[in-house]
Amino acid sequence: AQSVAQPEDQVNVAEGNPLTVKCTYSVSGNPYLFWYVQYPNRGLQFLLKYITGDNLVKGSYGFEAEFNKSQTSFHLKKPSALVSDSALYFCAVNHNNAGNMLTFGGGTRLMVKP
Amino acid sequence: DTAVSQTPKYLVTQMGNDKSIKCEQNLGHDTMYWYKQDSKKFLKIMFSYNNKELIINETVPNRFSPKSPDKAHLNLHINSLELGDSAVYFCASSQSFAVEQYFGPGTRLTVT
């Protein structure tokens, strides 16, 4: 069975500082990894994905993530945080399962303070 | 130009009732999904539906049933509602496997 862990319930960072939101996964074989963001009372928005190729993937709003196979991690990063980045972030994995269904981590709340 | 829409946005009902939530996507996608987000914000897949093939998460009670009148719609019907069904339900769609899914705004279901 596939699983995703986001070890931090909340990450606090000052505006302008770099941010990292951690994600580790457990699947057999090659994973397909995703990051989504959820703003209050809204649906999830896609940020970026890793399918194959370059381990560093770039996504929306200046976010990027690094796939590390040996550490089974897919941490989300941004060089300079904005207050408007404050939201709930979800990591997800799809392991070629029937129905293309995503397994989500528990979510990490990012708080960026001015 | 909403890509994935859901109705209603809020649904308050009593235990034992039957209700439906509608979902429509105008993206031309061939796969649609239903997710449940509980009060702790944990997201769980319920169903995946592609070309009339339904994949069910084994943990979903059979009181929940998706119904797809056509490729652009996947409605969620819930029988005999229980207090534990209170949650936010999200519909999503994607074009194919291993690509991003687009989510609707969610329907907040409250069972009293």
mmCIF file of C-alpha atoms in Angstrom, chain A:
data_model
loop_
_atom_site.group_PDB
_atom_site.id
_atom_site.type_symbol
_atom_site.label_atom_id
_atom_site.label_comp_id
_atom_site.label_asym_id
_atom_site.label_seq_id
_atom_site.Cartn_x
_atom_site.Cartn_y
_atom_site.Cartn_z
ATOM 1 C CA ALA A 1 0.000 0.000 0.000
ATOM 2 C CA GLN A 2 1.173 3.488 -0.733
ATOM 3 C CA SER A 3 1.414 6.184 1.922
ATOM 4 C CA VAL A 4 2.527 9.775 2.319
ATOM 5 C CA ALA A 5 3.809 11.484 5.447
ATOM 6 C CA GLN A 6 4.041 15.178 6.130
ATOM 7 C CA PRO A 7 5.832 15.299 9.471
ATOM 8 C CA GLU A 8 5.054 18.920 10.296
ATOM 9 C CA ASP A 9 1.528 20.047 11.070
ATOM 10 C CA GLN A 10 2.626 23.657 10.756
ATOM 11 C CA VAL A 11 5.597 25.546 9.387
ATOM 12 C CA ASN A 12 6.231 29.140 10.374
ATOM 13 C CA VAL A 13 8.497 31.367 8.317
ATOM 14 C CA ALA A 14 9.143 35.082 8.029
ATOM 15 C CA GLU A 15 8.324 36.835 4.792
ATOM 16 C CA GLY A 16 11.319 36.904 2.494
ATOM 17 C CA ASN A 17 12.928 33.845 4.045
ATOM 18 C CA PRO A 18 13.191 30.496 2.269
ATOM 19 C CA LEU A 19 10.620 27.879 3.116
ATOM 20 C CA THR A 20 10.565 24.098 3.080
ATOM 21 C CA VAL A 21 7.563 21.848 3.558
ATOM 22 C CA LYS A 22 8.552 18.233 4.030
ATOM 23 C CA CYS A 23 7.065 15.134 2.453
ATOM 24 C CA THR A 24 8.122 11.503 2.477
ATOM 25 C CA TYR A 25 6.410 8.657 0.710
ATOM 26 C CA SER A 26 6.241 4.904 0.677
ATOM 27 C CA VAL A 27 5.404 2.992 -2.477
ATOM 28 C CA SER A 28 6.768 -0.002 -4.264
ATOM 29 C CA GLY A 29 8.263 0.947 -7.588
ATOM 30 C CA ASN A 30 8.309 4.389 -9.130
ATOM 31 C CA PRO A 31 6.077 7.028 -7.611
ATOM 32 C CA TYR A 32 4.212 9.867 -9.236
ATOM 33 C CA LEU A 33 4.317 12.759 -6.781
ATOM 34 C CA PHE A 34 2.262 15.915 -6.508
ATOM 35 C CA TRP A 35 1.928 19.038 -4.389
ATOM 36 C CA TYR A 36 -1.373 20.842 -3.956
ATOM 37 C CA VAL A 37 -2.290 23.995 -2.037
ATOM 38 C CA GLN A 38 -5.595 24.738 -0.332
ATOM 39 C CA TYR A 39 -6.628 28.250 0.639
ATOM 40 C CA PRO A 40 -9.376 28.707 3.250
ATOM 41 C CA ASN A 41 -12.790 27.518 2.080
ATOM 42 C CA ARG A 42 -11.439 26.651 -1.349
ATOM 43 C CA GLY A 43 -10.681 23.537 -3.333
ATOM 44 C CA LEU A 44 -7.185 22.222 -3.911
ATOM 45 C CA GLN A 45 -4.966 23.834 -6.511
ATOM 46 C CA PHE A 46 -2.224 21.965 -8.302
ATOM 47 C CA LEU A 47 1.303 23.302 -7.721
ATOM 48 C CA LEU A 48 3.686 20.839 -9.317
ATOM 49 C CA LYS A 49 4.379 17.186 -10.051
ATOM 50 C CA TYR A 50 7.199 14.738 -10.503
ATOM 51 C CA ILE A 51 6.718 11.905 -12.970
ATOM 52 C CA THR A 52 10.178 11.244 -14.332
ATOM 53 C CA GLY A 53 13.303 13.093 -15.399
ATOM 54 C CA ASP A 54 15.008 15.958 -13.587
ATOM 55 C CA ASN A 55 14.774 15.572 -9.837
ATOM 56 C CA LEU A 56 14.120 19.284 -9.361
ATOM 57 C CA VAL A 57 10.719 20.309 -10.622
ATOM 58 C CA LYS A 58 9.395 23.837 -10.828
ATOM 59 C CA GLY A 59 5.789 24.760 -10.404
ATOM 60 C CA SER A 60 3.336 27.579 -9.911
ATOM 61 C CA TYR A 61 3.909 30.711 -7.827
ATOM 62 C CA GLY A 62 7.678 30.196 -7.613
ATOM 63 C CA PHE A 63 7.481 26.867 -5.819
ATOM 64 C CA GLU A 64 9.776 23.964 -6.575
ATOM 65 C CA ALA A 65 10.280 20.488 -5.201
ATOM 66 C CA GLU A 66 13.137 18.045 -5.174
ATOM 67 C CA PHE A 67 12.597 14.344 -5.683
ATOM 68 C CA ASN A 68 15.062 12.257 -3.684
ATOM 69 C CA LYS A 69 14.679 8.566 -4.393
ATOM 70 C CA SER A 70 17.176 7.342 -1.805
ATOM 71 C CA GLN A 71 15.436 9.290 0.955
ATOM 72 C CA THR A 72 11.956 8.746 -0.526
ATOM 73 C CA SER A 73 11.284 12.436 -0.121
ATOM 74 C CA PHE A 74 9.666 15.160 -2.175
ATOM 75 C CA HIS A 75 10.098 18.378 -0.197
ATOM 76 C CA LEU A 76 8.434 21.572 -1.359
ATOM 77 C CA LYS A 77 10.573 24.697 -1.400
ATOM 78 C CA LYS A 78 10.470 28.367 -2.225
ATOM 79 C CA PRO A 79 13.439 30.736 -2.071
ATOM 80 C CA SER A 80 11.511 33.714 -0.683
ATOM 81 C CA ALA A 81 8.187 33.319 1.105
ATOM 82 C CA LEU A 82 5.272 35.696 0.712
ATOM 83 C CA VAL A 83 2.512 36.359 3.214
ATOM 84 C CA SER A 84 0.090 35.270 0.497
ATOM 85 C CA ASP A 85 1.725 31.804 0.498
ATOM 86 C CA SER A 86 0.055 31.114 3.830
ATOM 87 C CA ALA A 87 -2.211 28.130 3.217
ATOM 88 C CA LEU A 88 -2.553 24.383 3.703
ATOM 89 C CA TYR A 89 -0.195 22.286 1.580
ATOM 90 C CA PHE A 90 -0.751 18.668 0.631
ATOM 91 C CA CYS A 91 1.702 16.180 -0.787
ATOM 92 C CA ALA A 92 0.198 13.274 -2.750
ATOM 93 C CA VAL A 93 1.363 10.104 -4.447
ATOM 94 C CA ASN A 94 -0.043 7.976 -7.223
ATOM 95 C CA HIS A 95 1.559 4.663 -7.897
ATOM 96 C CA ASN A 96 -0.021 3.656 -11.137
ATOM 97 C CA ASN A 97 -2.881 2.215 -9.207
ATOM 98 C CA ALA A 98 -6.191 1.443 -10.738
ATOM 99 C CA GLY A 99 -8.305 4.522 -11.155
ATOM 100 C CA ASN A 100 -5.467 7.043 -10.869
ATOM 101 C CA MET A 101 -6.414 7.698 -7.272
ATOM 102 C CA LEU A 102 -4.225 9.932 -5.154
ATOM 103 C CA THR A 103 -3.113 9.190 -1.624
ATOM 104 C CA PHE A 104 -2.631 12.420 0.306
ATOM 105 C CA GLY A 105 -0.456 13.302 3.250
ATOM 106 C CA GLY A 106 -2.076 14.871 6.273
ATOM 107 C CA GLY A 107 -1.315 18.404 5.172
ATOM 108 C CA THR A 108 1.015 21.103 6.486
ATOM 109 C CA ARG A 109 -0.183 24.562 7.364
ATOM 110 C CA LEU A 110 2.264 27.201 6.211
ATOM 111 C CA MET A 111 2.188 30.491 8.087
ATOM 112 C CA VAL A 112 4.236 33.325 6.614
ATOM 113 C CA LYS A 113 4.525 36.321 8.909
ATOM 114 C CA PRO A 114 5.339 39.847 7.754
#
